[in-house]
Amino acid sequence: MGKPTIDQILNSLTNEVLMGRAYLTIADGLKDWDPIVLKCSPTFFGLSVEASLQMSQMYVAKLYDKTKGAITVKSLLDRAKIEASTFTHGTAQQVELAVKESQNRIDGLQGILKSIQKRRNEALAHLDPRTVVDPVGLATRAKLTIADLKKVFDETSIILNKVLCLWKDTYASLEFIGSDDYKTALELIADAKHAQVDRWEKEFPNTPCDFPRPNTPRRPY
């Protein structure tokens, strides 16, 4: 089997960013949504948030995997440096400068990437004995926030676009169209909950409703 081409590597890595960022968007949006709406299916929504957070971390782990032979952002930069003279929309010097700037960006992510790697190795891909004994301790050993994950996807998008511009003279918006369409489903649930309260108030006008209205306003019709 031959080595992947630069086109194939770029396509694969941009897809990883798209998927990872979409999962993060879903998790970030759901966690702060109207709790009255989320309580209609607490198990489903709770697991959706947790699963989306875990998947976003795994996509970061793949982008910067240290497994020998894995296709990563670093392997893309290594190939770009070796094949700098084959880029048709930039000089070899421009490619080398882009690689150097990209490596500097990765250096600035090392603290976050170490936390991701630890979480991957101790909980996400493997169940480490330390995690079994002290599951809460991992959060201290490998601190990570949603803002950290966003930063990795943002910086990685910049890196991939630097290479894309010099390789294909194009720019990719690495944001999944429709990654926030979960809002439509939640708004429909909110409308249904409003309708439930309406029916109660109509049938029992002098009795307080047993369940609250959603904080989410009705959608305009």
Short mmCIF file of C-alpha atoms in Angstrom, two decimals, residues 60-196:
data_model
loop_
_atom_site.label_atom_id
_atom_site.label_comp_id
_atom_site.label_asym_id
_atom_site.label_seq_id
_atom_site.Cartn_x
_atom_site.Cartn_y
_atom_site.Cartn_z
CA VAL A 60 -8.50 16.01 19.01
CA ALA A 61 -6.57 12.95 20.17
CA LYS A 62 -6.59 11.58 16.61
CA LEU A 63 -5.48 14.88 15.10
CA TYR A 64 -2.41 14.88 17.35
CA ASP A 65 -1.96 11.14 17.91
CA LYS A 66 1.53 9.97 18.84
CA THR A 67 1.03 6.42 17.53
CA LYS A 68 3.73 5.53 15.01
CA GLY A 69 2.44 5.78 11.44
CA ALA A 70 -0.78 7.60 12.35
CA ILE A 71 -1.87 10.38 10.00
CA THR A 72 -1.88 13.58 12.04
CA VAL A 73 -1.43 17.32 11.72
CA LYS A 74 2.27 16.81 12.42
CA SER A 75 2.62 14.23 9.64
CA LEU A 76 0.94 16.66 7.23
CA LEU A 77 3.47 19.35 8.14
CA ASP A 78 6.35 16.88 7.80
CA ARG A 79 5.16 15.96 4.30
CA ALA A 80 4.67 19.60 3.36
CA LYS A 81 8.22 20.38 4.41
CA ILE A 82 9.65 17.45 2.44
CA GLU A 83 7.57 18.21 -0.67
CA ALA A 84 7.71 22.02 -0.41
CA SER A 85 8.96 22.36 -3.97
CA THR A 86 5.86 20.58 -5.35
CA PHE A 87 3.38 23.18 -4.03
CA THR A 88 1.96 25.11 -6.97
CA HIS A 89 0.49 28.11 -5.15
CA GLY A 90 3.46 29.12 -3.06
CA THR A 91 7.23 28.98 -3.13
CA ALA A 92 9.24 26.43 -1.16
CA GLN A 93 10.23 29.25 1.20
CA GLN A 94 6.56 30.18 1.78
CA VAL A 95 5.72 26.55 2.52
CA GLU A 96 8.61 26.24 4.97
CA LEU A 97 7.52 29.45 6.71
CA ALA A 98 3.94 28.18 6.95
CA VAL A 99 5.19 24.91 8.45
CA LYS A 100 7.29 26.79 10.99
CA GLU A 101 4.40 29.06 11.98
CA SER A 102 2.11 26.03 12.26
CA GLN A 103 4.58 24.21 14.49
CA ASN A 104 4.67 27.28 16.73
CA ARG A 105 0.88 27.12 16.99
CA ILE A 106 1.08 23.46 17.98
CA ASP A 107 3.71 24.30 20.60
CA GLY A 108 1.20 26.73 22.09
CA LEU A 109 -1.32 23.90 22.45
CA GLN A 110 0.95 21.47 24.29
CA GLY A 111 -0.68 21.89 27.71
CA ILE A 112 -4.11 21.12 26.28
CA LEU A 113 -2.83 18.24 24.14
CA LYS A 114 -1.14 16.63 27.15
CA SER A 115 -4.45 16.70 29.01
CA ILE A 116 -6.22 15.18 25.99
CA GLN A 117 -3.62 12.42 25.67
CA LYS A 118 -3.91 11.60 29.38
CA ARG A 119 -7.70 11.48 29.18
CA ARG A 120 -7.54 9.29 26.08
CA ASN A 121 -5.09 6.86 27.66
CA GLU A 122 -6.70 6.73 31.10
CA ALA A 123 -10.44 6.87 30.37
CA LEU A 124 -11.59 7.32 26.77
CA ALA A 125 -9.70 4.66 24.80
CA HIS A 126 -8.42 2.66 27.78
CA LEU A 127 -9.56 2.24 31.37
CA ASP A 128 -6.54 2.93 33.54
CA PRO A 129 -6.42 1.43 37.07
CA ARG A 130 -5.93 4.93 38.50
CA THR A 131 -9.19 6.04 36.89
CA VAL A 132 -11.01 3.02 38.32
CA VAL A 133 -9.68 3.72 41.82
CA ASP A 134 -10.14 7.49 41.62
CA PRO A 135 -12.44 8.49 38.70
CA VAL A 136 -12.67 12.10 39.88
CA GLY A 137 -8.90 12.48 40.07
CA LEU A 138 -8.50 12.48 36.28
CA ALA A 139 -10.20 15.87 36.12
CA THR A 140 -7.41 17.21 38.31
CA ARG A 141 -4.58 15.35 36.57
CA ALA A 142 -5.79 16.40 33.13
CA LYS A 143 -7.67 19.67 33.40
CA LEU A 144 -9.66 20.54 30.29
CA THR A 145 -12.41 23.00 29.38
CA ILE A 146 -14.71 23.49 26.41
CA ALA A 147 -12.77 26.67 25.67
CA ASP A 148 -9.59 24.55 25.47
CA LEU A 149 -11.18 22.23 22.93
CA LYS A 150 -12.45 25.17 20.89
CA LYS A 151 -8.94 26.61 20.87
CA VAL A 152 -7.49 23.37 19.48
CA PHE A 153 -10.05 23.20 16.68
CA ASP A 154 -9.57 26.90 15.86
CA GLU A 155 -5.78 26.64 15.74
CA THR A 156 -5.92 23.41 13.75
CA SER A 157 -8.28 25.02 11.23
CA ILE A 158 -5.77 27.84 10.73
CA ILE A 159 -2.96 25.31 10.20
CA LEU A 160 -4.92 23.25 7.67
CA ASN A 161 -5.95 26.35 5.76
CA LYS A 162 -2.35 27.55 5.56
CA VAL A 163 -1.45 24.33 3.80
CA LEU A 164 -4.63 24.31 1.70
CA CYS A 165 -3.97 27.83 0.41
CA LEU A 166 -0.44 26.96 -0.68
CA TRP A 167 -1.38 23.53 -2.06
CA LYS A 168 -4.73 24.18 -3.77
CA ASP A 169 -5.23 27.96 -3.56
CA THR A 170 -8.42 27.42 -1.57
CA TYR A 171 -9.80 28.06 1.90
CA ALA A 172 -12.13 25.77 3.87
CA SER A 173 -14.67 26.93 6.42
CA LEU A 174 -14.24 24.10 8.90
CA GLU A 175 -17.66 24.40 10.49
CA PHE A 176 -20.30 21.74 9.90
CA ILE A 177 -23.40 23.36 8.36
CA GLY A 178 -26.30 22.27 10.54
CA SER A 179 -24.25 21.34 13.61
CA ASP A 180 -26.68 23.44 15.65
CA ASP A 181 -29.86 21.96 14.19
CA TYR A 182 -30.51 20.31 17.57
CA LYS A 183 -32.11 23.67 18.40
CA THR A 184 -35.03 22.89 16.09
CA ALA A 185 -35.84 19.68 17.98
CA LEU A 186 -35.59 21.43 21.34
CA GLU A 187 -37.79 24.29 20.19
CA LEU A 188 -40.42 21.78 19.02
CA ILE A 189 -40.34 20.15 22.45
CA ALA A 190 -40.72 23.57 24.07
CA ASP A 191 -43.75 24.31 21.88
CA ALA A 192 -45.31 21.00 22.92
CA LYS A 193 -44.68 21.77 26.60
CA HIS A 194 -46.30 25.19 26.19
CA ALA A 195 -49.31 23.49 24.59
CA GLN A 196 -49.56 21.11 27.56
#
